[in-house]
Amino acid sequence: MDITSVGVVGAGQMGNGIAHVFALSGYEVLLNDISSEALSGAVALIDRNLQRQVSREKISQSDKDAAMARISTTTTLTDLGKCDLIIEAATERETVKQAIFEDLLPHLQPHTILTSNTSSISITRLASRTDRPERFMGFHFMNPVPVMQLVELIRGIATDDETYQTLRKVVDRLGKTSASAEDFPAFIVNRILMPMINEAVYTLYEGVGSVESIDRSLKLGANHPMGPLELADFIGLDTCLAIMNVLHDGLADTKYRPCPLLVKYVEAGWLGRKTERGFYDYRGETPVPTR
């Protein structure tokens, strides 16, 4: 199947990055969000990020102009029904995702492929609530999307091979690399990454090290580009907690129990960079550890 038009649900951190890379790769992109302000902010951010690529000579000015011309926006979810491929990139809550797919179903073309950018939720379960489980997959991009090379492809129990092969070709056209993951909680990347972040929070919680010493230890001792607490702030502590809860509930193993300190930060609304406070306080010129 030939994909030419792509609908993206959600204009947040992931959605605008997904729209960016698809438009730059020649796809017509329709970006949806319930907020017109979020849409205009996303388009402005994509423009800035593309301009940064121009200034670094990664792309030409004409590449940027053509990509921007391929992006349109709508606050009406059902407008996406005309697209060949739809990528849901809404908040990491299963009820929200289910409601989005249920609203889309009556408006889809017969050949439309549905995907979710979920980082942890069962693809089989999401697909079962649609009329096309054979044309439904997990399409998990890494953050930030324009920079990170990996895309996890997750087949549900009913996903057919044509859908899988079509999305593999899409990933190739984006200039990225795909990794196939089975449909188990958190797939591959977050199955490994989130328990590491959770353990870093436990290390802080138990007083083994400070925020600064934990992050410095992993950056210099394990050659990680970001420390685990800095990375958690970048991802969003609410997202980290949601994934840990999916792991804990789905695998019933106490090693996935979310650290109480992570829960406390989320309860406080300290979600990381997006709220300007998490394990670091971002309200000044330089981030300051909060513990």
PDB file of C-alpha atoms in Angstrom:
ATOM      1  CA  MET A   1       0.000   0.000   0.000  1.00  0.00           C
ATOM      2  CA  ASP A   2       1.247   3.489  -0.883  1.00  0.00           C
ATOM      3  CA  ILE A   3       1.003   6.053   1.920  1.00  0.00           C
ATOM      4  CA  THR A   4       0.790   9.687   0.770  1.00  0.00           C
ATOM      5  CA  SER A   5      -1.228  11.469   3.477  1.00  0.00           C
ATOM      6  CA  VAL A   6      -0.724  11.240   7.228  1.00  0.00           C
ATOM      7  CA  GLY A   7      -2.961  12.420  10.059  1.00  0.00           C
ATOM      8  CA  VAL A   8      -1.369  13.132  13.444  1.00  0.00           C
ATOM      9  CA  VAL A   9      -3.560  13.323  16.561  1.00  0.00           C
ATOM     10  CA  GLY A  10      -2.021  15.564  19.203  1.00  0.00           C
ATOM     11  CA  ALA A  11       0.189  18.617  18.662  1.00  0.00           C
ATOM     12  CA  GLY A  12       2.321  18.186  21.778  1.00  0.00           C
ATOM     13  CA  GLN A  13       5.975  17.249  22.136  1.00  0.00           C
ATOM     14  CA  MET A  14       5.655  14.006  20.175  1.00  0.00           C
ATOM     15  CA  GLY A  15       2.962  15.049  17.692  1.00  0.00           C
ATOM     16  CA  ASN A  16       4.782  18.117  16.403  1.00  0.00           C
ATOM     17  CA  GLY A  17       8.000  16.117  16.006  1.00  0.00           C
ATOM     18  CA  ILE A  18       6.177  13.398  14.063  1.00  0.00           C
ATOM     19  CA  ALA A  19       4.544  16.020  11.815  1.00  0.00           C
ATOM     20  CA  HIS A  20       7.991  17.587  11.262  1.00  0.00           C
ATOM     21  CA  VAL A  21       9.699  14.399  10.035  1.00  0.00           C
ATOM     22  CA  PHE A  22       6.790  13.262   7.847  1.00  0.00           C
ATOM     23  CA  ALA A  23       6.449  16.650   6.132  1.00  0.00           C
ATOM     24  CA  LEU A  24      10.199  16.814   5.556  1.00  0.00           C
ATOM     25  CA  SER A  25      10.057  13.344   3.964  1.00  0.00           C
ATOM     26  CA  GLY A  26       7.416  14.384   1.434  1.00  0.00           C
ATOM     27  CA  TYR A  27       4.169  13.321   3.102  1.00  0.00           C
ATOM     28  CA  GLU A  28       1.082  15.541   3.268  1.00  0.00           C
ATOM     29  CA  VAL A  29       0.438  16.029   6.993  1.00  0.00           C
ATOM     30  CA  LEU A  30      -2.796  16.981   8.744  1.00  0.00           C
ATOM     31  CA  LEU A  31      -2.110  17.825  12.388  1.00  0.00           C
ATOM     32  CA  ASN A  32      -5.008  17.721  14.851  1.00  0.00           C
ATOM     33  CA  ASP A  33      -5.453  18.980  18.396  1.00  0.00           C
ATOM     34  CA  ILE A  34      -8.424  20.085  20.489  1.00  0.00           C
ATOM     35  CA  SER A  35      -6.631  23.423  21.071  1.00  0.00           C
ATOM     36  CA  SER A  36      -6.094  25.894  18.218  1.00  0.00           C
ATOM     37  CA  GLU A  37      -3.400  27.547  20.358  1.00  0.00           C
ATOM     38  CA  ALA A  38      -1.556  24.230  20.629  1.00  0.00           C
ATOM     39  CA  LEU A  39      -1.732  23.843  16.849  1.00  0.00           C
ATOM     40  CA  SER A  40      -0.371  27.308  16.114  1.00  0.00           C
ATOM     41  CA  GLY A  41       2.358  26.775  18.719  1.00  0.00           C
ATOM     42  CA  ALA A  42       3.278  23.422  17.163  1.00  0.00           C
ATOM     43  CA  VAL A  43       3.533  24.895  13.650  1.00  0.00           C
ATOM     44  CA  ALA A  44       5.723  27.732  14.953  1.00  0.00           C
ATOM     45  CA  LEU A  45       7.958  25.213  16.745  1.00  0.00           C
ATOM     46  CA  ILE A  46       8.262  23.046  13.623  1.00  0.00           C
ATOM     47  CA  ASP A  47       9.227  26.170  11.652  1.00  0.00           C
ATOM     48  CA  ARG A  48      11.942  27.040  14.203  1.00  0.00           C
ATOM     49  CA  ASN A  49      13.284  23.482  14.299  1.00  0.00           C
ATOM     50  CA  LEU A  50      13.412  23.267  10.504  1.00  0.00           C
ATOM     51  CA  GLN A  51      15.181  26.639  10.382  1.00  0.00           C
ATOM     52  CA  ARG A  52      17.741  25.277  12.825  1.00  0.00           C
ATOM     53  CA  GLN A  53      18.355  22.393  10.416  1.00  0.00           C
ATOM     54  CA  VAL A  54      18.799  24.923   7.595  1.00  0.00           C
ATOM     55  CA  SER A  55      21.309  26.942   9.639  1.00  0.00           C
ATOM     56  CA  ARG A  56      23.285  23.746  10.325  1.00  0.00           C
ATOM     57  CA  GLU A  57      23.152  22.891   6.617  1.00  0.00           C
ATOM     58  CA  LYS A  58      21.292  19.629   7.286  1.00  0.00           C
ATOM     59  CA  ILE A  59      18.563  20.686   4.831  1.00  0.00           C
ATOM     60  CA  SER A  60      18.147  23.490   2.271  1.00  0.00           C
ATOM     61  CA  GLN A  61      15.832  26.492   2.581  1.00  0.00           C
ATOM     62  CA  SER A  62      13.698  25.049  -0.231  1.00  0.00           C
ATOM     63  CA  ASP A  63      13.413  21.745   1.696  1.00  0.00           C
ATOM     64  CA  LYS A  64      12.156  23.683   4.692  1.00  0.00           C
ATOM     65  CA  ASP A  65       9.673  25.748   2.671  1.00  0.00           C
ATOM     66  CA  ALA A  66       8.301  22.631   0.961  1.00  0.00           C
ATOM     67  CA  ALA A  67       7.921  20.818   4.303  1.00  0.00           C
ATOM     68  CA  MET A  68       6.026  23.715   5.883  1.00  0.00           C
ATOM     69  CA  ALA A  69       3.718  23.851   2.853  1.00  0.00           C
ATOM     70  CA  ARG A  70       2.812  20.196   3.383  1.00  0.00           C
ATOM     71  CA  ILE A  71       1.527  20.785   6.946  1.00  0.00           C
ATOM     72  CA  SER A  72      -2.082  21.769   7.590  1.00  0.00           C
ATOM     73  CA  THR A  73      -3.991  21.804  10.878  1.00  0.00           C
ATOM     74  CA  THR A  74      -7.486  21.144  12.168  1.00  0.00           C
ATOM     75  CA  THR A  75      -9.295  21.096  15.490  1.00  0.00           C
ATOM     76  CA  THR A  76     -11.866  18.667  14.030  1.00  0.00           C
ATOM     77  CA  LEU A  77     -10.678  15.116  14.648  1.00  0.00           C
ATOM     78  CA  THR A  78     -12.908  13.574  11.981  1.00  0.00           C
ATOM     79  CA  ASP A  79     -11.106  15.579   9.250  1.00  0.00           C
ATOM     80  CA  LEU A  80      -8.300  13.010   9.580  1.00  0.00           C
ATOM     81  CA  GLY A  81     -10.546  10.286   8.172  1.00  0.00           C
ATOM     82  CA  LYS A  82      -9.377  11.036   4.631  1.00  0.00           C
ATOM     83  CA  CYS A  83      -5.732  10.197   5.458  1.00  0.00           C
ATOM     84  CA  ASP A  84      -3.993   6.961   4.443  1.00  0.00           C
ATOM     85  CA  LEU A  85      -2.231   6.663   7.801  1.00  0.00           C
ATOM     86  CA  ILE A  86      -3.251   8.036  11.196  1.00  0.00           C
ATOM     87  CA  ILE A  87      -0.803   8.310  14.091  1.00  0.00           C
ATOM     88  CA  GLU A  88      -2.357   8.894  17.512  1.00  0.00           C
ATOM     89  CA  ALA A  89       0.074  10.822  19.723  1.00  0.00           C
ATOM     90  CA  ALA A  90      -2.244  11.936  22.525  1.00  0.00           C
ATOM     91  CA  THR A  91      -1.630  11.667  26.254  1.00  0.00           C
ATOM     92  CA  GLU A  92      -0.543   8.268  27.645  1.00  0.00           C
ATOM     93  CA  ARG A  93      -3.994   7.303  28.973  1.00  0.00           C
ATOM     94  CA  GLU A  94      -5.789   4.343  27.466  1.00  0.00           C
ATOM     95  CA  THR A  95      -9.287   5.779  27.869  1.00  0.00           C
ATOM     96  CA  VAL A  96      -8.274   8.907  25.928  1.00  0.00           C
ATOM     97  CA  LYS A  97      -6.766   6.847  23.124  1.00  0.00           C
ATOM     98  CA  GLN A  98      -9.816   4.572  22.900  1.00  0.00           C
ATOM     99  CA  ALA A  99     -12.152   7.576  22.679  1.00  0.00           C
ATOM    100  CA  ILE A 100     -10.062   9.057  19.834  1.00  0.00           C
ATOM    101  CA  PHE A 101     -10.204   5.857  17.780  1.00  0.00           C
ATOM    102  CA  GLU A 102     -13.929   5.398  18.429  1.00  0.00           C
ATOM    103  CA  ASP A 103     -14.627   8.931  17.194  1.00  0.00           C
ATOM    104  CA  LEU A 104     -12.510   8.370  14.071  1.00  0.00           C
ATOM    105  CA  LEU A 105     -13.955   4.988  13.008  1.00  0.00           C
ATOM    106  CA  PRO A 106     -17.087   6.148  11.123  1.00  0.00           C
ATOM    107  CA  HIS A 107     -15.021   8.583   9.036  1.00  0.00           C
ATOM    108  CA  LEU A 108     -12.104   6.391   7.914  1.00  0.00           C
ATOM    109  CA  GLN A 109     -11.382   5.154   4.415  1.00  0.00           C
ATOM    110  CA  PRO A 110     -11.455   1.343   4.105  1.00  0.00           C
ATOM    111  CA  HIS A 111      -7.686   1.204   3.554  1.00  0.00           C
ATOM    112  CA  THR A 112      -6.662   3.626   6.347  1.00  0.00           C
ATOM    113  CA  ILE A 113      -4.036   2.261   8.732  1.00  0.00           C
ATOM    114  CA  LEU A 114      -4.438   3.232  12.393  1.00  0.00           C
ATOM    115  CA  THR A 115      -1.413   3.486  14.661  1.00  0.00           C
ATOM    116  CA  SER A 116      -0.621   4.618  18.186  1.00  0.00           C
ATOM    117  CA  ASN A 117       2.578   6.271  19.363  1.00  0.00           C
ATOM    118  CA  THR A 118       1.938   4.785  22.813  1.00  0.00           C
ATOM    119  CA  SER A 119       5.087   4.003  24.768  1.00  0.00           C
ATOM    120  CA  SER A 120       3.571   1.205  26.849  1.00  0.00           C
ATOM    121  CA  ILE A 121      -0.142   0.402  26.313  1.00  0.00           C
ATOM    122  CA  SER A 122      -1.276  -2.892  24.736  1.00  0.00           C
ATOM    123  CA  ILE A 123      -1.631  -2.584  20.961  1.00  0.00           C
ATOM    124  CA  THR A 124      -3.829  -5.688  20.834  1.00  0.00           C
ATOM    125  CA  ARG A 125      -6.245  -4.153  23.327  1.00  0.00           C
ATOM    126  CA  LEU A 126      -6.374  -0.782  21.539  1.00  0.00           C
ATOM    127  CA  ALA A 127      -6.855  -2.518  18.174  1.00  0.00           C
ATOM    128  CA  SER A 128      -9.688  -4.691  19.491  1.00  0.00           C
ATOM    129  CA  ARG A 129     -11.797  -1.573  20.040  1.00  0.00           C
ATOM    130  CA  THR A 130     -11.631  -0.680  16.325  1.00  0.00           C
ATOM    131  CA  ASP A 131     -13.115  -2.120  13.140  1.00  0.00           C
ATOM    132  CA  ARG A 132      -9.675  -2.889  11.677  1.00  0.00           C
ATOM    133  CA  PRO A 133      -7.401  -4.729  14.127  1.00  0.00           C
ATOM    134  CA  GLU A 134      -5.534  -6.194  11.142  1.00  0.00           C
ATOM    135  CA  ARG A 135      -4.617  -2.643  10.039  1.00  0.00           C
ATOM    136  CA  PHE A 136      -3.600  -1.390  13.490  1.00  0.00           C
ATOM    137  CA  MET A 137      -0.053  -1.153  14.891  1.00  0.00           C
ATOM    138  CA  GLY A 138       2.098   0.468  17.486  1.00  0.00           C
ATOM    139  CA  PHE A 139       4.270   3.154  15.856  1.00  0.00           C
ATOM    140  CA  HIS A 140       6.506   4.345  18.686  1.00  0.00           C
ATOM    141  CA  PHE A 141       8.835   7.252  17.916  1.00  0.00           C
ATOM    142  CA  MET A 142      11.570   8.331  20.310  1.00  0.00           C
ATOM    143  CA  ASN A 143      11.799  11.859  21.704  1.00  0.00           C
ATOM    144  CA  PRO A 144      12.916  14.250  20.224  1.00  0.00           C
ATOM    145  CA  VAL A 145      11.525  12.790  17.000  1.00  0.00           C
ATOM    146  CA  PRO A 146      13.600  14.815  14.477  1.00  0.00           C
ATOM    147  CA  VAL A 147      16.833  13.734  16.209  1.00  0.00           C
ATOM    148  CA  MET A 148      16.283  10.147  17.386  1.00  0.00           C
ATOM    149  CA  GLN A 149      16.833   7.418  14.806  1.00  0.00           C
ATOM    150  CA  LEU A 150      14.739   4.560  16.220  1.00  0.00           C
ATOM    151  CA  VAL A 151      11.067   3.720  15.629  1.00  0.00           C
ATOM    152  CA  GLU A 152       9.577   0.727  17.439  1.00  0.00           C
ATOM    153  CA  LEU A 153       7.066  -1.232  15.342  1.00  0.00           C
ATOM    154  CA  ILE A 154       4.663  -3.229  17.495  1.00  0.00           C
ATOM    155  CA  ARG A 155       2.247  -5.732  15.984  1.00  0.00           C
ATOM    156  CA  GLY A 156      -0.941  -6.626  17.808  1.00  0.00           C
ATOM    157  CA  ILE A 157      -2.125 -10.216  17.714  1.00  0.00           C
ATOM    158  CA  ALA A 158      -4.304  -9.458  14.650  1.00  0.00           C
ATOM    159  CA  THR A 159      -1.969  -7.138  12.690  1.00  0.00           C
ATOM    160  CA  ASP A 160      -1.499  -8.449   9.136  1.00  0.00           C
ATOM    161  CA  ASP A 161       1.844  -8.626   7.328  1.00  0.00           C
ATOM    162  CA  GLU A 162       0.867  -6.048   4.680  1.00  0.00           C
ATOM    163  CA  THR A 163       0.355  -3.412   7.383  1.00  0.00           C
ATOM    164  CA  TYR A 164       3.673  -4.280   9.016  1.00  0.00           C
ATOM    165  CA  GLN A 165       5.597  -4.175   5.722  1.00  0.00           C
ATOM    166  CA  THR A 166       3.926  -0.882   4.747  1.00  0.00           C
ATOM    167  CA  LEU A 167       5.044   0.780   7.970  1.00  0.00           C
ATOM    168  CA  ARG A 168       8.556  -0.627   7.647  1.00  0.00           C
ATOM    169  CA  LYS A 169       8.795   1.113   4.273  1.00  0.00           C
ATOM    170  CA  VAL A 170       7.465   4.343   5.801  1.00  0.00           C
ATOM    171  CA  VAL A 171      10.202   4.240   8.459  1.00  0.00           C
ATOM    172  CA  ASP A 172      12.806   3.702   5.734  1.00  0.00           C
ATOM    173  CA  ARG A 173      11.484   6.718   3.806  1.00  0.00           C
ATOM    174  CA  LEU A 174      11.758   8.826   6.959  1.00  0.00           C
ATOM    175  CA  GLY A 175      15.459   7.929   7.072  1.00  0.00           C
ATOM    176  CA  LYS A 176      15.013   6.178  10.410  1.00  0.00           C
ATOM    177  CA  THR A 177      15.613   2.616  11.621  1.00  0.00           C
ATOM    178  CA  SER A 178      12.848   0.296  12.787  1.00  0.00           C
ATOM    179  CA  ALA A 179      12.993  -2.294  15.551  1.00  0.00           C
ATOM    180  CA  SER A 180      10.235  -4.890  15.821  1.00  0.00           C
ATOM    181  CA  ALA A 181       8.860  -5.430  19.314  1.00  0.00           C
ATOM    182  CA  GLU A 182       6.318  -7.919  20.598  1.00  0.00           C
ATOM    183  CA  ASP A 183       3.165  -6.564  22.221  1.00  0.00           C
ATOM    184  CA  PHE A 184       4.153  -6.807  25.879  1.00  0.00           C
ATOM    185  CA  PRO A 185       4.025  -3.941  28.413  1.00  0.00           C
ATOM    186  CA  ALA A 186       6.374  -1.050  27.475  1.00  0.00           C
ATOM    187  CA  PHE A 187       7.809  -2.976  24.489  1.00  0.00           C
ATOM    188  CA  ILE A 188      11.650  -2.846  24.283  1.00  0.00           C
ATOM    189  CA  VAL A 189      13.011   0.644  24.955  1.00  0.00           C
ATOM    190  CA  ASN A 190      10.803   1.581  27.897  1.00  0.00           C
ATOM    191  CA  ARG A 191      10.840  -1.952  29.327  1.00  0.00           C
ATOM    192  CA  ILE A 192      14.556  -1.368  29.900  1.00  0.00           C
ATOM    193  CA  LEU A 193      14.755   2.432  30.285  1.00  0.00           C
ATOM    194  CA  MET A 194      11.931   3.132  32.758  1.00  0.00           C
ATOM    195  CA  PRO A 195      13.035   0.664  35.462  1.00  0.00           C
ATOM    196  CA  MET A 196      16.481   2.305  35.276  1.00  0.00           C
ATOM    197  CA  ILE A 197      14.909   5.738  35.796  1.00  0.00           C
ATOM    198  CA  ASN A 198      12.706   4.357  38.582  1.00  0.00           C
ATOM    199  CA  GLU A 199      15.788   2.847  40.265  1.00  0.00           C
ATOM    200  CA  ALA A 200      17.529   6.223  40.035  1.00  0.00           C
ATOM    201  CA  VAL A 201      14.530   7.781  41.832  1.00  0.00           C
ATOM    202  CA  TYR A 202      14.757   5.043  44.507  1.00  0.00           C
ATOM    203  CA  THR A 203      18.478   5.836  44.862  1.00  0.00           C
ATOM    204  CA  LEU A 204      17.519   9.457  45.507  1.00  0.00           C
ATOM    205  CA  TYR A 205      14.586   8.475  47.770  1.00  0.00           C
ATOM    206  CA  GLU A 206      16.812   6.272  49.943  1.00  0.00           C
ATOM    207  CA  GLY A 207      19.489   8.966  50.246  1.00  0.00           C
ATOM    208  CA  VAL A 208      22.197   7.012  48.458  1.00  0.00           C
ATOM    209  CA  GLY A 209      23.003  10.056  46.336  1.00  0.00           C
ATOM    210  CA  SER A 210      21.774  13.540  45.488  1.00  0.00           C
ATOM    211  CA  VAL A 211      20.154  14.484  42.172  1.00  0.00           C
ATOM    212  CA  GLU A 212      23.441  15.936  41.014  1.00  0.00           C
ATOM    213  CA  SER A 213      25.594  12.982  42.076  1.00  0.00           C
ATOM    214  CA  ILE A 214      23.224  10.400  40.552  1.00  0.00           C
ATOM    215  CA  ASP A 215      23.134  12.152  37.189  1.00  0.00           C
ATOM    216  CA  ARG A 216      26.879  12.824  37.184  1.00  0.00           C
ATOM    217  CA  SER A 217      27.587   9.176  38.044  1.00  0.00           C
ATOM    218  CA  LEU A 218      25.614   7.825  35.084  1.00  0.00           C
ATOM    219  CA  LYS A 219      26.904  10.425  32.647  1.00  0.00           C
ATOM    220  CA  LEU A 220      30.563   9.924  33.540  1.00  0.00           C
ATOM    221  CA  GLY A 221      30.457   6.342  34.855  1.00  0.00           C
ATOM    222  CA  ALA A 222      28.233   4.795  32.166  1.00  0.00           C
ATOM    223  CA  ASN A 223      28.784   7.346  29.365  1.00  0.00           C
ATOM    224  CA  HIS A 224      25.089   8.284  29.195  1.00  0.00           C
ATOM    225  CA  PRO A 225      24.446  11.596  27.373  1.00  0.00           C
ATOM    226  CA  MET A 226      21.917  12.601  30.071  1.00  0.00           C
ATOM    227  CA  GLY A 227      21.599  11.494  33.662  1.00  0.00           C
ATOM    228  CA  PRO A 228      18.488   9.413  34.483  1.00  0.00           C
ATOM    229  CA  LEU A 229      16.800  12.133  36.560  1.00  0.00           C
ATOM    230  CA  GLU A 230      17.528  14.789  33.935  1.00  0.00           C
ATOM    231  CA  LEU A 231      16.116  12.400  31.326  1.00  0.00           C
ATOM    232  CA  ALA A 232      13.008  11.772  33.437  1.00  0.00           C
ATOM    233  CA  ASP A 233      12.381  15.532  33.570  1.00  0.00           C
ATOM    234  CA  PHE A 234      12.799  15.700  29.793  1.00  0.00           C
ATOM    235  CA  ILE A 235      10.328  12.840  29.191  1.00  0.00           C
ATOM    236  CA  GLY A 236       7.837  14.064  31.810  1.00  0.00           C
ATOM    237  CA  LEU A 237       7.471  12.500  35.247  1.00  0.00           C
ATOM    238  CA  ASP A 238       3.776  11.815  34.630  1.00  0.00           C
ATOM    239  CA  THR A 239       4.688   9.800  31.544  1.00  0.00           C
ATOM    240  CA  CYS A 240       7.382   7.908  33.460  1.00  0.00           C
ATOM    241  CA  LEU A 241       4.880   7.077  36.202  1.00  0.00           C
ATOM    242  CA  ALA A 242       2.229   5.989  33.689  1.00  0.00           C
ATOM    243  CA  ILE A 243       4.684   3.583  32.030  1.00  0.00           C
ATOM    244  CA  MET A 244       5.837   2.175  35.374  1.00  0.00           C
ATOM    245  CA  ASN A 245       2.191   1.573  36.321  1.00  0.00           C
ATOM    246  CA  VAL A 246       1.608  -0.262  33.019  1.00  0.00           C
ATOM    247  CA  LEU A 247       4.668  -2.436  33.702  1.00  0.00           C
ATOM    248  CA  HIS A 248       3.624  -3.108  37.303  1.00  0.00           C
ATOM    249  CA  ASP A 249       0.007  -3.883  36.433  1.00  0.00           C
ATOM    250  CA  GLY A 250       0.774  -5.833  33.255  1.00  0.00           C
ATOM    251  CA  LEU A 251       3.622  -8.005  34.535  1.00  0.00           C
ATOM    252  CA  ALA A 252       2.620  -8.281  38.220  1.00  0.00           C
ATOM    253  CA  ASP A 253       6.232  -8.119  39.359  1.00  0.00           C
ATOM    254  CA  THR A 254       7.197  -6.000  42.379  1.00  0.00           C
ATOM    255  CA  LYS A 255      10.438  -4.931  40.693  1.00  0.00           C
ATOM    256  CA  TYR A 256       8.307  -2.555  38.599  1.00  0.00           C
ATOM    257  CA  ARG A 257       6.701  -0.832  41.611  1.00  0.00           C
ATOM    258  CA  PRO A 258       6.896   2.952  41.033  1.00  0.00           C
ATOM    259  CA  CYS A 259       9.043   4.725  43.589  1.00  0.00           C
ATOM    260  CA  PRO A 260       6.904   6.649  46.132  1.00  0.00           C
ATOM    261  CA  LEU A 261       9.028   9.763  45.471  1.00  0.00           C
ATOM    262  CA  LEU A 262       8.121   9.650  41.767  1.00  0.00           C
ATOM    263  CA  VAL A 263       4.456   9.438  42.750  1.00  0.00           C
ATOM    264  CA  LYS A 264       4.910  12.387  45.129  1.00  0.00           C
ATOM    265  CA  TYR A 265       6.466  14.612  42.450  1.00  0.00           C
ATOM    266  CA  VAL A 266       3.615  13.848  40.054  1.00  0.00           C
ATOM    267  CA  GLU A 267       1.045  14.555  42.781  1.00  0.00           C
ATOM    268  CA  ALA A 268       2.745  17.916  43.353  1.00  0.00           C
ATOM    269  CA  GLY A 269       2.466  18.748  39.667  1.00  0.00           C
ATOM    270  CA  TRP A 270       6.255  18.775  39.367  1.00  0.00           C
ATOM    271  CA  LEU A 271       6.381  16.959  36.033  1.00  0.00           C
ATOM    272  CA  GLY A 272       9.760  18.101  34.749  1.00  0.00           C
ATOM    273  CA  ARG A 273      10.674  20.574  32.029  1.00  0.00           C
ATOM    274  CA  LYS A 274       7.101  21.101  30.830  1.00  0.00           C
ATOM    275  CA  THR A 275       6.042  22.472  34.232  1.00  0.00           C
ATOM    276  CA  GLU A 276       9.465  24.044  34.960  1.00  0.00           C
ATOM    277  CA  ARG A 277       9.950  21.874  38.048  1.00  0.00           C
ATOM    278  CA  GLY A 278      10.793  18.225  38.513  1.00  0.00           C
ATOM    279  CA  PHE A 279      14.023  16.770  39.843  1.00  0.00           C
ATOM    280  CA  TYR A 280      15.437  20.109  38.697  1.00  0.00           C
ATOM    281  CA  ASP A 281      13.982  23.616  38.947  1.00  0.00           C
ATOM    282  CA  TYR A 282      14.071  25.211  35.471  1.00  0.00           C
ATOM    283  CA  ARG A 283      12.723  28.644  36.371  1.00  0.00           C
ATOM    284  CA  GLY A 284      16.158  30.313  36.515  1.00  0.00           C
ATOM    285  CA  GLU A 285      18.944  30.657  33.976  1.00  0.00           C
ATOM    286  CA  THR A 286      20.388  27.232  34.827  1.00  0.00           C
ATOM    287  CA  PRO A 287      18.578  24.129  36.207  1.00  0.00           C
ATOM    288  CA  VAL A 288      18.920  23.696  39.980  1.00  0.00           C
ATOM    289  CA  PRO A 289      18.375  20.300  41.704  1.00  0.00           C
ATOM    290  CA  THR A 290      15.244  20.234  43.874  1.00  0.00           C
ATOM    291  CA  ARG A 291      16.734  17.689  46.285  1.00  0.00           C
TER     292      ARG A 291
END
